[in-house]
Amino acid sequence: MVPDSVVVTVEKPSNFSLPKVNDSDSSLFPDKEKAVSPKQFTWVLLLKAHRVLTSLSWLAMASRAIFVSVKKRIALSDLSEEEPKSRGRLYRFIKAFLLISILALVLEVVAHFKKWNLQMIQSREVQGLVQSIYMAWLSFRTNYIAPFVIFLSKFCVVLFLIQSLDRLVLCLGCFWIKYKKLKPTIEGEIYDIEDSSSFPMVLVQIPMCNEREVYAQSIAAACELDWPRDRILIQVLDDSDDGNLQLLIKDEVSFWHEKGINIVYRHRLIRTGYKAGNLKSAMACDYVKDYEFVTIFDADFQPNPDFLKLTIPHFKGNPELGLVQARWSFVNKDENLLTRLQNVNLCFHFEVEQQVNGVFLNFFGFNGTAGVWRIKALEESGGWLERTTVEDMDIAVRAHLNGWKFIFLNDVKVLCELPESYEAYKKQQHRWHSGPMQLFRLCLPAILTSKISMWKKANLIFLFFLLRKLILPFYSFTLFCIILPLTMFIPETELPIWVICYVPIFMSLLNILPSPKSFPFLVPYLLFENTMSVTKFNAMISGLFQLGSAYEWVVTKKTGRSSESDLLAFAERESKSLGEEKILRRHSESGLELLSKLKEQEVPAVKKRNKLFRKELALAFLLLTASARSLLSAHGVHFYFLLFQGLSFLVVGLDLIGEQLS
């Protein structure tokens, strides 16, 4: 008998898994696996080997090219002028520091590979002379060197933060000026164009010394100033010691005098006091008493024709105003990396420092050129003095102590040149940073006894002189070029990352804001500023302690790169006045070629060579030694900073930045 129904019971499993169909390692589909053939494996190895060999060959060729360039630069470099300076105390200190660092690095390398550990070694377990020396070094480092370095690093970090706060406040002040659209305004009516007698008498001075490349363009720019001819006198103050050049300048002056320009040529037989002595001699002329204002332009400055009409009206109705300073604009700011980095610095100086101090304090340091002085302010402040190499800052401080106010015009720009070679830039910076310390020593008693307010006294002493002229070069050199390498060999004193990375980058970002096109050069700017700290520190010390190089004055080399555009513009104006057609560019170029040939015939070409700067080279090897020690300890950011900072010192020390000579 067949049953009516069958009961089937199926147990449902609690856990079950599905096979991974997409898994290439699944064994469910062994027939779909792709086996790698020995031939394919060989090709992969060959491809990787080819990439490695290509990279190695590229590195070898690059290293060889760099080595050949460095060898050639060392062989052809001129050490004659750098030699005396390299014998100074600072250079000897850096060399001694470098030698000690190399010895310490050797010990650390031996200890690293032998895996020595002070905590695991007892005095009775010391084996060998090297291990004994290493333990003695660790003990001496911990007990004597580390406490002093810790104190010095904390002191420099505090100075660094104070200076950074000052820089931040200046930037906030600049933002406030932009937000509120604050700018100097002209009080009263502008001069009557139809009545030339309503214009004040203006004296224009062009001090120069052996300025063969730029004398013609500076004289031409001054002679084309838009001002009544009977109310202006141009003084060409020539201190050149080259007889041929003196004749050329005289001919240029005669050319403009024949055109009806009121211009005179003055030459001193004895060049005492440099630029200050030149200006002082010119102001002693009897006819100066007939003039109310004096405008000063260095030999490479080319004001626009409307310069006087944009600056002098600010004096009208403002009897307390002693100085109107215009901004500099650079014709060669994109010439090379050195000029680009200088442009960053000077844009911040004018747009932020000068403008903020002018708006909120009515005081700033006179820039020595592109400014208009009330002659009464100069006379009441004592006139030009020859006691320092920064005669412009000297007269500005004395005028401020006598109650005169200053105005900075950020919208009025005057074309000029930047130094294109590192040698010229270094000499300029040495003068700019040694002079303020000379002046501080001389002016401190006068500041303390002056009748200005306590706030203005504090601003002059603590902000204008100490913080921005003394503390800035001191901490930047000490912290980033001395203490930071030391911390690699003294782990107890290691600097935090925010000191060497975050805050400097933020400060560099603030510095670069006034020149936004320079943002790609943020890191090079940071490294270059630290590199220049050795020059600024050395100059500051020489000025503060009245060392021999403090009174060194070297005229900054000019190239006259703006001559072509000026010559073309002048030729166009001349052709228009004569009813001729517009001169084509090729005519200007041919004229420049002829002019250059004549100059080459007049002056025999002197073959100049790039130099080696020994202090920078010694610091380069010191920082690279510290970076090698940092690599052993895997410091990370410290290693990269030391490496790139050392390379930047090496580039500068070999004079590979800026204009390259034969």
Short mmCIF file of C-alpha atoms in Angstrom, two decimals, residues 332-345 418 515 517-518 521 525:
data_model
loop_
_atom_site.label_atom_id
_atom_site.label_comp_id
_atom_site.label_asym_id
_atom_site.label_seq_id
_atom_site.Cartn_x
_atom_site.Cartn_y
_atom_site.Cartn_z
CA ASN A 332 64.47 94.93 -13.57
CA LYS A 333 62.50 93.08 -10.90
CA ASP A 334 62.05 90.04 -13.18
CA GLU A 335 65.65 89.95 -14.41
CA ASN A 336 66.73 86.94 -12.28
CA LEU A 337 65.91 85.12 -9.07
CA LEU A 338 67.91 87.58 -6.96
CA THR A 339 65.96 90.60 -8.20
CA ARG A 340 62.65 88.76 -7.73
CA LEU A 341 63.49 88.06 -4.08
CA GLN A 342 64.62 91.66 -3.52
CA ASN A 343 61.33 92.85 -4.99
CA VAL A 344 59.44 90.83 -2.35
CA ASN A 345 61.39 92.48 0.46
CA LEU A 418 67.81 96.56 -8.21
CA SER A 515 53.67 91.31 -4.31
CA LYS A 517 52.89 87.54 -8.31
CA SER A 518 55.81 86.30 -6.20
CA PHE A 521 58.89 82.05 -4.77
CA TYR A 525 62.33 83.66 -0.32
#
